[in-house]
Every structure is written in C-alpha cells, then in structure tokens.
PDB file of C-alpha atoms in Angstrom:
ATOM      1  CA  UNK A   1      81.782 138.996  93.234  1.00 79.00           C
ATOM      2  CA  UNK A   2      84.547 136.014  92.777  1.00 86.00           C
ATOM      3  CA  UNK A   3      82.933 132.554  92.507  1.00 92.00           C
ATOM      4  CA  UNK A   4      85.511 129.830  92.837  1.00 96.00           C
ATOM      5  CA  UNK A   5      84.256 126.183  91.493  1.00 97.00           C
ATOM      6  CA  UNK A   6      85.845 122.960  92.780  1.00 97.00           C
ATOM      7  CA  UNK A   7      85.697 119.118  91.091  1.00 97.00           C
ATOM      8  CA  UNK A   8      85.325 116.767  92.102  1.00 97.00           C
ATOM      9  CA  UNK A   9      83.263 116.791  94.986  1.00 96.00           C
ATOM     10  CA  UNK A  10      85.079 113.063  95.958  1.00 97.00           C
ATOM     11  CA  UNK A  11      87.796 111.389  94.590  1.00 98.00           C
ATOM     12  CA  UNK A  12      88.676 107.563  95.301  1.00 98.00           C
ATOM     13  CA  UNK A  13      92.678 106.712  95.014  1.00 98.00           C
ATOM     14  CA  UNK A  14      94.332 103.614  95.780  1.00 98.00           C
ATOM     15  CA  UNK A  15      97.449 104.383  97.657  1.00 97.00           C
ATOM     16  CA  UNK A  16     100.395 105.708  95.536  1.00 97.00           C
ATOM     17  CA  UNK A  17      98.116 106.972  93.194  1.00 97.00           C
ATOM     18  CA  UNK A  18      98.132 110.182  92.523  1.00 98.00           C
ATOM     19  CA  UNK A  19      95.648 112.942  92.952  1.00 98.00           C
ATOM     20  CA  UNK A  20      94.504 116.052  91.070  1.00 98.00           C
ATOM     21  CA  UNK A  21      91.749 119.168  92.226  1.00 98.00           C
ATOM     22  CA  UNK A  22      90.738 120.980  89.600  1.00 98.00           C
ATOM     23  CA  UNK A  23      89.249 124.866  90.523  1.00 98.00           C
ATOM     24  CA  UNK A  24      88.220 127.374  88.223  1.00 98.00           C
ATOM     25  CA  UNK A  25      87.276 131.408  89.684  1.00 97.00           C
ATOM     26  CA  UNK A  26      85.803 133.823  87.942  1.00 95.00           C
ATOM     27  CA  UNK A  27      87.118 137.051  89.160  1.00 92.00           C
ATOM     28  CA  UNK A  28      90.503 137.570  86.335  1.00 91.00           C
ATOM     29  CA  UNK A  29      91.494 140.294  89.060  1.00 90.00           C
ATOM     30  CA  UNK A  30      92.309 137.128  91.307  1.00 92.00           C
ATOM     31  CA  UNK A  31      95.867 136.945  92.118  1.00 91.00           C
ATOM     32  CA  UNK A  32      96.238 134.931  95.041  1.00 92.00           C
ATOM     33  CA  UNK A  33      95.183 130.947  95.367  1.00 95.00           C
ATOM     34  CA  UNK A  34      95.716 129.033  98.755  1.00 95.00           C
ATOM     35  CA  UNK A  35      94.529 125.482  99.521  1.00 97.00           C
ATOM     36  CA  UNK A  36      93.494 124.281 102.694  1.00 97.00           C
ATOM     37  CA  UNK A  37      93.141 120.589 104.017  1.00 97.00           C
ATOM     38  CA  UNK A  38      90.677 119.894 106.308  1.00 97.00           C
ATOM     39  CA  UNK A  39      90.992 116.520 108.247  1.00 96.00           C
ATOM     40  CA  UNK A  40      87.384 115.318 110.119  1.00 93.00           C
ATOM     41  CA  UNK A  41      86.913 117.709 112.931  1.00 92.00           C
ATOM     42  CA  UNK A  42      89.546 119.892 112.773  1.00 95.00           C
ATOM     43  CA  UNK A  43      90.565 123.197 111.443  1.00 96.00           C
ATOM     44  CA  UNK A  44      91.193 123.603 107.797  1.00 96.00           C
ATOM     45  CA  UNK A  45      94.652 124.372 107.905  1.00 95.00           C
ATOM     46  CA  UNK A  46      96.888 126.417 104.971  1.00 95.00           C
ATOM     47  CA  UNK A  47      99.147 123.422 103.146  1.00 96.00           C
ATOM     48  CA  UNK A  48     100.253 124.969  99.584  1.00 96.00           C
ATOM     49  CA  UNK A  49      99.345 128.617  97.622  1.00 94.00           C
ATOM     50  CA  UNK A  50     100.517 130.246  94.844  1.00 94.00           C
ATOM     51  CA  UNK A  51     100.296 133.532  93.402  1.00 89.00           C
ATOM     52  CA  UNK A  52      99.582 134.784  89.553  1.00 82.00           C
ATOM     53  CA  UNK A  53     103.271 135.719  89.279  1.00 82.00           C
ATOM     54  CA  UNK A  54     104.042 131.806  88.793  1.00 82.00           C
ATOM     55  CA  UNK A  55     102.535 129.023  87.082  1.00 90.00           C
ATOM     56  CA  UNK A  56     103.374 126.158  89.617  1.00 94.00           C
ATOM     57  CA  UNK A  57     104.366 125.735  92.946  1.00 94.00           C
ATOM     58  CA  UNK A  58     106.202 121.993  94.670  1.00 96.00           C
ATOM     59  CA  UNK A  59     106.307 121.186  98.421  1.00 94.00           C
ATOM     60  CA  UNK A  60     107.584 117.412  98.731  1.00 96.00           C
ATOM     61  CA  UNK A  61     104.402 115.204  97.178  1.00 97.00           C
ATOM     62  CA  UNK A  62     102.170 118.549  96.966  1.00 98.00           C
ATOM     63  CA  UNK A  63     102.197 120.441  93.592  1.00 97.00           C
ATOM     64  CA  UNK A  64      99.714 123.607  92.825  1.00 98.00           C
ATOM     65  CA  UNK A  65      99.638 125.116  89.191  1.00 96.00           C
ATOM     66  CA  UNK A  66      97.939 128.174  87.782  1.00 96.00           C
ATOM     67  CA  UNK A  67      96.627 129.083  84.273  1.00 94.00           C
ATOM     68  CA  UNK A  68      95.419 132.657  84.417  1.00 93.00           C
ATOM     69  CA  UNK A  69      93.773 132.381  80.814  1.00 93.00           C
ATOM     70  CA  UNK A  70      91.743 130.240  81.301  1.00 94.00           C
ATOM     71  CA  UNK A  71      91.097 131.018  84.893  1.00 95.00           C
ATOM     72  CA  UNK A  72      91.804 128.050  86.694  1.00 95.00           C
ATOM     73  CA  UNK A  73      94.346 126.144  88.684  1.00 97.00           C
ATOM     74  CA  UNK A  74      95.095 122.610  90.486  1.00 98.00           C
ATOM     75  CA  UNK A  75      96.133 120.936  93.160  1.00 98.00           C
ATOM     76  CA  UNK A  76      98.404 117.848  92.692  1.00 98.00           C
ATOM     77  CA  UNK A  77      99.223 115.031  95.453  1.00 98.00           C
ATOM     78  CA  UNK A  78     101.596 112.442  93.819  1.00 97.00           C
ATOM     79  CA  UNK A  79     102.439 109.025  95.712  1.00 98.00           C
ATOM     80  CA  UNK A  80      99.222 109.553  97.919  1.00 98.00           C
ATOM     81  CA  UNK A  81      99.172 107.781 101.221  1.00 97.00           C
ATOM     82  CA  UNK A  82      96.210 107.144 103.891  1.00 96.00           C
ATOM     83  CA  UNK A  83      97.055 109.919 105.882  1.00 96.00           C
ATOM     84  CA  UNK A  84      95.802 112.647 103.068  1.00 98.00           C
ATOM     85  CA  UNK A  85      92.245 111.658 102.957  1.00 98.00           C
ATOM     86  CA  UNK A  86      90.964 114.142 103.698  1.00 97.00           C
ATOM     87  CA  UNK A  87      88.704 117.600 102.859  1.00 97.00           C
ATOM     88  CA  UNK A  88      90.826 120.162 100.447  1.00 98.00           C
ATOM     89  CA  UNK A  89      89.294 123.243  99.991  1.00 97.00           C
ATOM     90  CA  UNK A  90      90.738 125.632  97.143  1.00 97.00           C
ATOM     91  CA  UNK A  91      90.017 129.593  97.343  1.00 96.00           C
ATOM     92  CA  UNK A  92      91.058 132.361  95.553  1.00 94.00           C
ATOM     93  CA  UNK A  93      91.467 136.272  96.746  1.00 90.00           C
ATOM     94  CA  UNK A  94      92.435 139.070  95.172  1.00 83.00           C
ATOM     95  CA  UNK A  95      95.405 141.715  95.828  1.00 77.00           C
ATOM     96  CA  UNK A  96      96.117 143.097  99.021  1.00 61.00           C
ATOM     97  CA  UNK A  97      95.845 144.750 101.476  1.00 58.00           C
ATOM     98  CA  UNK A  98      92.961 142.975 102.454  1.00 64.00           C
ATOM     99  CA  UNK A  99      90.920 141.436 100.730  1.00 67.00           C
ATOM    100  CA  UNK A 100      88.211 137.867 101.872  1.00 83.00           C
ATOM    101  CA  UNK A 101      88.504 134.968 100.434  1.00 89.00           C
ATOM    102  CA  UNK A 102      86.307 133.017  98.413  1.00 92.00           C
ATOM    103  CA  UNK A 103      86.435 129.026  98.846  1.00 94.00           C
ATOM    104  CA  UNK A 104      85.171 126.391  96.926  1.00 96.00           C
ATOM    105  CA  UNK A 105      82.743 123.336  98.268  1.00 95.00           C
ATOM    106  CA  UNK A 106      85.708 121.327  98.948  1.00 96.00           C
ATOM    107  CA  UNK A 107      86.684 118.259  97.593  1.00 97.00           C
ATOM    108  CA  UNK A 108      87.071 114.924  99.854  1.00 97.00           C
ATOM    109  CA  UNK A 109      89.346 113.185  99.042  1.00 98.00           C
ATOM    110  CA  UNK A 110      90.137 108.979  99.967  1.00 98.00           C
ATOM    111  CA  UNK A 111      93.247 107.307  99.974  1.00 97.00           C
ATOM    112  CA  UNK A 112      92.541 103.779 100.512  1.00 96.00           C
ATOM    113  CA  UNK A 113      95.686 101.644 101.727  1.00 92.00           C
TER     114      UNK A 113
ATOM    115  CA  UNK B   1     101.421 130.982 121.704  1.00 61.00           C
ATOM    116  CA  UNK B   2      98.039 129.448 121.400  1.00 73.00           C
ATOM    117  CA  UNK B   3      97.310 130.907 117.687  1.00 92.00           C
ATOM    118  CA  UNK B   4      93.637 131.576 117.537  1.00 95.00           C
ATOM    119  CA  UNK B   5      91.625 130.503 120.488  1.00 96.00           C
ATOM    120  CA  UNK B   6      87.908 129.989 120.432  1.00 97.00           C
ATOM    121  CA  UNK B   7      85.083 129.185 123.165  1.00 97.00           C
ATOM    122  CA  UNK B   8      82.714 127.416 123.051  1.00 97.00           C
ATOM    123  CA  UNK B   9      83.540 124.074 121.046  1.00 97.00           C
ATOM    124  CA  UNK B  10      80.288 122.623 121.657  1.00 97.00           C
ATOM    125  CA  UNK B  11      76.707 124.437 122.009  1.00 97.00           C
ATOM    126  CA  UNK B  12      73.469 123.642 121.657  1.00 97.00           C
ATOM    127  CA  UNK B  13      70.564 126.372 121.635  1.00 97.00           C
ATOM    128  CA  UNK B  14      66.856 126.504 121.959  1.00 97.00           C
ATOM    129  CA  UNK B  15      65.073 128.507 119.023  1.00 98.00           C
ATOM    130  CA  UNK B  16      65.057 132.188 120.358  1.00 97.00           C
ATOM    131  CA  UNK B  17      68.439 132.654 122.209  1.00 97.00           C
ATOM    132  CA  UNK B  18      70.943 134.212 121.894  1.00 96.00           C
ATOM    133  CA  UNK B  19      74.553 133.535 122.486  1.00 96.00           C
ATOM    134  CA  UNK B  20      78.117 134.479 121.494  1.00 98.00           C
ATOM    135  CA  UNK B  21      81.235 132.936 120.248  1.00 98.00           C
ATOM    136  CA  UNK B  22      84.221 134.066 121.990  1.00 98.00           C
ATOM    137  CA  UNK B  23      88.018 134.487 119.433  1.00 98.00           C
ATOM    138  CA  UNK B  24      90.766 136.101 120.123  1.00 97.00           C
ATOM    139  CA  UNK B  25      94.114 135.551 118.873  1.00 96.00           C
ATOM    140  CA  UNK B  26      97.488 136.672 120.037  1.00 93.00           C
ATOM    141  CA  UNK B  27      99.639 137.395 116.884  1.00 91.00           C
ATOM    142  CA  UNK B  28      99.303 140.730 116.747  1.00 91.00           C
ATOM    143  CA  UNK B  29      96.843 140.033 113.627  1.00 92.00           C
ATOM    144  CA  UNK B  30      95.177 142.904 112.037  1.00 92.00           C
ATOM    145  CA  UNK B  31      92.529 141.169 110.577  1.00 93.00           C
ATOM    146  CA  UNK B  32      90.057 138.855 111.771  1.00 95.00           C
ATOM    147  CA  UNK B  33      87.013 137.126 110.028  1.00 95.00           C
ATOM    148  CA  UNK B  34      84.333 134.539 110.853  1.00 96.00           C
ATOM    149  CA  UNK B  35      83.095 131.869 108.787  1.00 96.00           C
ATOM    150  CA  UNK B  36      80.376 129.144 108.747  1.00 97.00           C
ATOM    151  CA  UNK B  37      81.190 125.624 107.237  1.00 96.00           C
ATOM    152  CA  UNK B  38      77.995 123.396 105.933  1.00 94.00           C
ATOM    153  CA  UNK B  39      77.854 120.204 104.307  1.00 86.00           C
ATOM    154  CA  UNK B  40      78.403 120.742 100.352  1.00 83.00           C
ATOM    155  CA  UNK B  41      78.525 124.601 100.716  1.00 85.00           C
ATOM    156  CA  UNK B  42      82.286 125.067 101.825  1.00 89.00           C
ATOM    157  CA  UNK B  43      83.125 127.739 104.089  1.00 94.00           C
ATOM    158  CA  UNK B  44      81.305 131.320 103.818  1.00 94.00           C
ATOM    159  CA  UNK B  45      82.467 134.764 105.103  1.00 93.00           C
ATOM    160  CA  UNK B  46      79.840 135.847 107.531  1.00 96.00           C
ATOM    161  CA  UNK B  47      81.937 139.072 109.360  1.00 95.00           C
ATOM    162  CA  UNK B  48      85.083 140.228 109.019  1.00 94.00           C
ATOM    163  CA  UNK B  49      87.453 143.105 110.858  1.00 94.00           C
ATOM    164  CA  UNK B  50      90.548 145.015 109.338  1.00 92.00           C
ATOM    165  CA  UNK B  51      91.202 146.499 112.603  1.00 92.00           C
ATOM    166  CA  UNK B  52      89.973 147.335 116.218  1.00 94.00           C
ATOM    167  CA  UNK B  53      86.937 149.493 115.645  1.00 95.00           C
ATOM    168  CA  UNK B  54      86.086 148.484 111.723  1.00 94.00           C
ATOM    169  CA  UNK B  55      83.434 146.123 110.480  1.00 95.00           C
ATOM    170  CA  UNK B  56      81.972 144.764 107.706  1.00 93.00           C
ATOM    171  CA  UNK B  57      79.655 142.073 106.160  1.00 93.00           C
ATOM    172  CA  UNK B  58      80.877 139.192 104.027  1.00 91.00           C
ATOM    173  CA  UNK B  59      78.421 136.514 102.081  1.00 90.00           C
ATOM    174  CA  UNK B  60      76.085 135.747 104.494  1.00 95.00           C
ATOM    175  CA  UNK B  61      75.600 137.891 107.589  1.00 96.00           C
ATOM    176  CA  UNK B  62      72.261 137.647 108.561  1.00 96.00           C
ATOM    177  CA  UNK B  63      71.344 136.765 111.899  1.00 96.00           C
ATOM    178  CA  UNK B  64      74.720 138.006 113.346  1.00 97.00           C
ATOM    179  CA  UNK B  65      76.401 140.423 114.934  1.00 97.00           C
ATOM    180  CA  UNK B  66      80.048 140.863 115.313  1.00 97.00           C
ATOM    181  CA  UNK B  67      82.437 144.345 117.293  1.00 96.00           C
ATOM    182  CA  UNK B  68      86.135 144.517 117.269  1.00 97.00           C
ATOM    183  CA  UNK B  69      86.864 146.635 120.775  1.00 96.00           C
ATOM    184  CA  UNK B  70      90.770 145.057 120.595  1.00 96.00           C
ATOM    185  CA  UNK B  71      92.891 144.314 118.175  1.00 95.00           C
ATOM    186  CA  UNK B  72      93.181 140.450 119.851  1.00 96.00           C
ATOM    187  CA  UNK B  73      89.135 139.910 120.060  1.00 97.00           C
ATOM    188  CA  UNK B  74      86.422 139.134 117.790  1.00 98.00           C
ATOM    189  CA  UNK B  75      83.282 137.767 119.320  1.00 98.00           C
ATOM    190  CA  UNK B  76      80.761 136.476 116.846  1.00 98.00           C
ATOM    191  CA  UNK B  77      76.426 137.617 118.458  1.00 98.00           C
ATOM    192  CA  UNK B  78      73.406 135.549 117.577  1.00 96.00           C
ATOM    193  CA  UNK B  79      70.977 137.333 118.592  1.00 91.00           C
ATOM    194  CA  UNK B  80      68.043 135.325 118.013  1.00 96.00           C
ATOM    195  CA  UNK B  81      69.133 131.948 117.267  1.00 96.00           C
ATOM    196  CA  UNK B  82      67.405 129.456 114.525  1.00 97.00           C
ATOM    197  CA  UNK B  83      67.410 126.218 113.412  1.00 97.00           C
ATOM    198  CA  UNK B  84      68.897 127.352 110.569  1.00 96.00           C
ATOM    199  CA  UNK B  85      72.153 128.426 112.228  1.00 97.00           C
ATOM    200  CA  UNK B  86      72.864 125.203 112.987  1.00 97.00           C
ATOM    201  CA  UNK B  87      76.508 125.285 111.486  1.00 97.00           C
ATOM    202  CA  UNK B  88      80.431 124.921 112.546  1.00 97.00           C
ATOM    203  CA  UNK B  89      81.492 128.275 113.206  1.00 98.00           C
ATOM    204  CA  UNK B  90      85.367 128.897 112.581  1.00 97.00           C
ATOM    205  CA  UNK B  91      87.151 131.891 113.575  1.00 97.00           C
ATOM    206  CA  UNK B  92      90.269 133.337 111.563  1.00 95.00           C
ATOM    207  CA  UNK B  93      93.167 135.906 111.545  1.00 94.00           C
ATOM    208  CA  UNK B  94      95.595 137.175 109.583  1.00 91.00           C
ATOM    209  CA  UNK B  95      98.548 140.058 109.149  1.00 87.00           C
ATOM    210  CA  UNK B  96     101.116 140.205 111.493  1.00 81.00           C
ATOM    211  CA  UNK B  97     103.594 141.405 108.784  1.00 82.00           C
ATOM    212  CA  UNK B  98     102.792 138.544 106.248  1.00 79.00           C
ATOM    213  CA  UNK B  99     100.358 138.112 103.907  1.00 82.00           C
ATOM    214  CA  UNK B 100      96.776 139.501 105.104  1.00 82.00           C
ATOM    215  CA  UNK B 101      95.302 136.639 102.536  1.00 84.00           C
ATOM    216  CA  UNK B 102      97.214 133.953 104.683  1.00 86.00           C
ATOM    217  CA  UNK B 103      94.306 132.925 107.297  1.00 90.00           C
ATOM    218  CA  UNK B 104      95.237 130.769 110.230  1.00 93.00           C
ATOM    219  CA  UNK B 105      91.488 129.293 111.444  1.00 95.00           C
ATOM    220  CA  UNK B 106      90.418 128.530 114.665  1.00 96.00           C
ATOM    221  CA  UNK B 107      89.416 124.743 116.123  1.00 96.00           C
ATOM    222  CA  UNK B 108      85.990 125.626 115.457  1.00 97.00           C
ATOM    223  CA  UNK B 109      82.787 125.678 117.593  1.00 97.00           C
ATOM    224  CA  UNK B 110      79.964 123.385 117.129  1.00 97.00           C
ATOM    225  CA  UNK B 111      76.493 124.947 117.196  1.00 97.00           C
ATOM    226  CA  UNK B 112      73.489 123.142 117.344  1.00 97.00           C
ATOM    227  CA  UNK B 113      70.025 125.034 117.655  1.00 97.00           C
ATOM    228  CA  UNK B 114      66.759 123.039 118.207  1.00 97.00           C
TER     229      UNK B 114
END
C-alpha cells in the first residue's frame, strides 16, 4: 500500500518567515495530494491540493508543488503569521472513483510573533 | 447545513464496554470513512463506506465495527472497548458531485477508556 512520509515533525518560524513541508509517497500511481491544517482541538480541515496534472498550485500566502519523479511534493507558507501555527497534515490518494487516503504524521508547525 | 455531525464529543469507558459513535452528514455524500488520530501517528483509516449497504476495512480495523443502513449515517461499534482505543475518533464524507478524495471531517469525539 501507499506510505506517505512527512518532515519535519516541528518547525520553529519567527513571524514573516516563511515555511516549507516536505512529503514524499511511495505509491507512483498517486495522483492526488491534499493538505489539511489542523488547529488544537479541532477538525483538520482541507486548505490547498493539487493533482499530478500540475507541478504547483498558489492560494494567497499558501503554495503546494509536486515532483512526480522523484515522488514527492511541498507545502509552502510565505509571510507566516501567528495564526498558522498549527498541525498540517499532507496525504496522498490515488485516482478516482474512490479511493482512501493515506496521511502523513503531521507536521506542527509555530509561528512565533 | 450542519456538514458532518458527530455525537458524542466527549466519552470515557470502562475496559469491557461497548459503545458507538454516532455521524451522519447531510450532503448527499456517497462516501463516508472513519479515522483515529494519535499522537505522532497521524490519522489512520479504520472503516470506510462507498454507499448505503457497502463496507470495508482500512489500516487498522480491529476492535470495530461499522454498517451503512442510509446514505446520511455511519455509526462507528466498539464492541469491547480497551485501553488501547483510547484515541480521537473523526468522522468524514465525501462525493456529492465533487471530488470523492475531497474529505470534509467531523469535530471529532474524544474517547477515553480506563
């Protein structure tokens, strides 16, 4: 089955710093990469994905991009600000109709002001 | 529209009972899965549905039970309830005419079993 890997586990950024989550997966029949942010005790909720037709993906300060060679693809947070700290989770799937994903540990990450 | 709804939020068991977690969701969703979230170990697949009626196992479920009588219901069984268990439990859906990979979660239920 897909394993999807996720570093760092933490990451430390002073605010307006910016951020980057690196995932690899396993699976080269992956074709579809969401990434959740989780803030403390709530509901991971959907914020950026891309698919393997495209190499990167913006939305405002959130940037995702995908090598399919080498199997691995990133999340990007420029101009960070307290209110991202946060747990993102990466996952990857592969193609519909349905099919599960598979997350990664997660990676918290700390904006400090 | 309340999305996906879960009950309880909070629970704590004895070792030995059994309970369920109520979800349903009312966007029409086709499919519907349950996870468990632990420290370090991310969020795992533990049942999921692709319709009213069909089943099936994801990574880890053990220890649970899950039916799918509606299309807007998914309760998650323990049957026998351990320590082990002792997890946040987060419901999910997806379909509705848009990508079936695009899961909207839950708020989660707290389980604690002694």
């Amino acid at each position: 089955g897909e394993n999807v890997e996720q570093h760092p586990s933490t990451l430390s950024v002073q605010e307006g710093d910016s951020a980057v989550i690196k995932c690899t997966y396993s699976d080269s029949a992956s074709n579809y990469f969401p990434w959740y942010k989780q803030e403390l005790g709530k509901r991971p909720q959907l914020i950026i994905d891309i698919r393997s037709n495209v190499g990167e993906k913006k939305d405002q300060r959130i940037a995702v991009t995908l090598n399919k060679t080498a199997k691995h693809f990133s999340l990007h947070i420029t101009e960070t600000q307290p209110e991202d700290s946060a747990v993102y989770f990466c996952a990857a799937s592969k193609p519909a109709g349905y099919s599960t994903l598979t997350f990664g540990k997660g990676t918290m990450l700390l904006v400090s002001p | 529209n309340a999305g996906v709804t879960q009950t309880p939020k909070f629970q704590v068991l004895k070792t030995g009972q059994s309970m369920t977690l109520q979800c349903a969701q009312d966007m029409n969703h086709e499919y519907m899965s349950w996870y468990r979230q632990d420290p370090g170990m991310g969020l795992r697949l533990i049942h999921y549905s692709v319709g009213a009626g069909i089943t099936d196992q994801g990574e880890v479920p053990n220890g649970y039970n899950v039916s799918r009588s509606t299309t807007e219901d998914f309760p998650l069984r323990l049957l026998s309830a351990a320590p082990s268990q002792t997890s946040v439990y987060f419901c999910a859906s997806s379909g509705g005419g848009g990508d079936p990979r695009t899961i909207y979660f839950g708020e989660g239920s707290w389980l604690t079993v002694v």
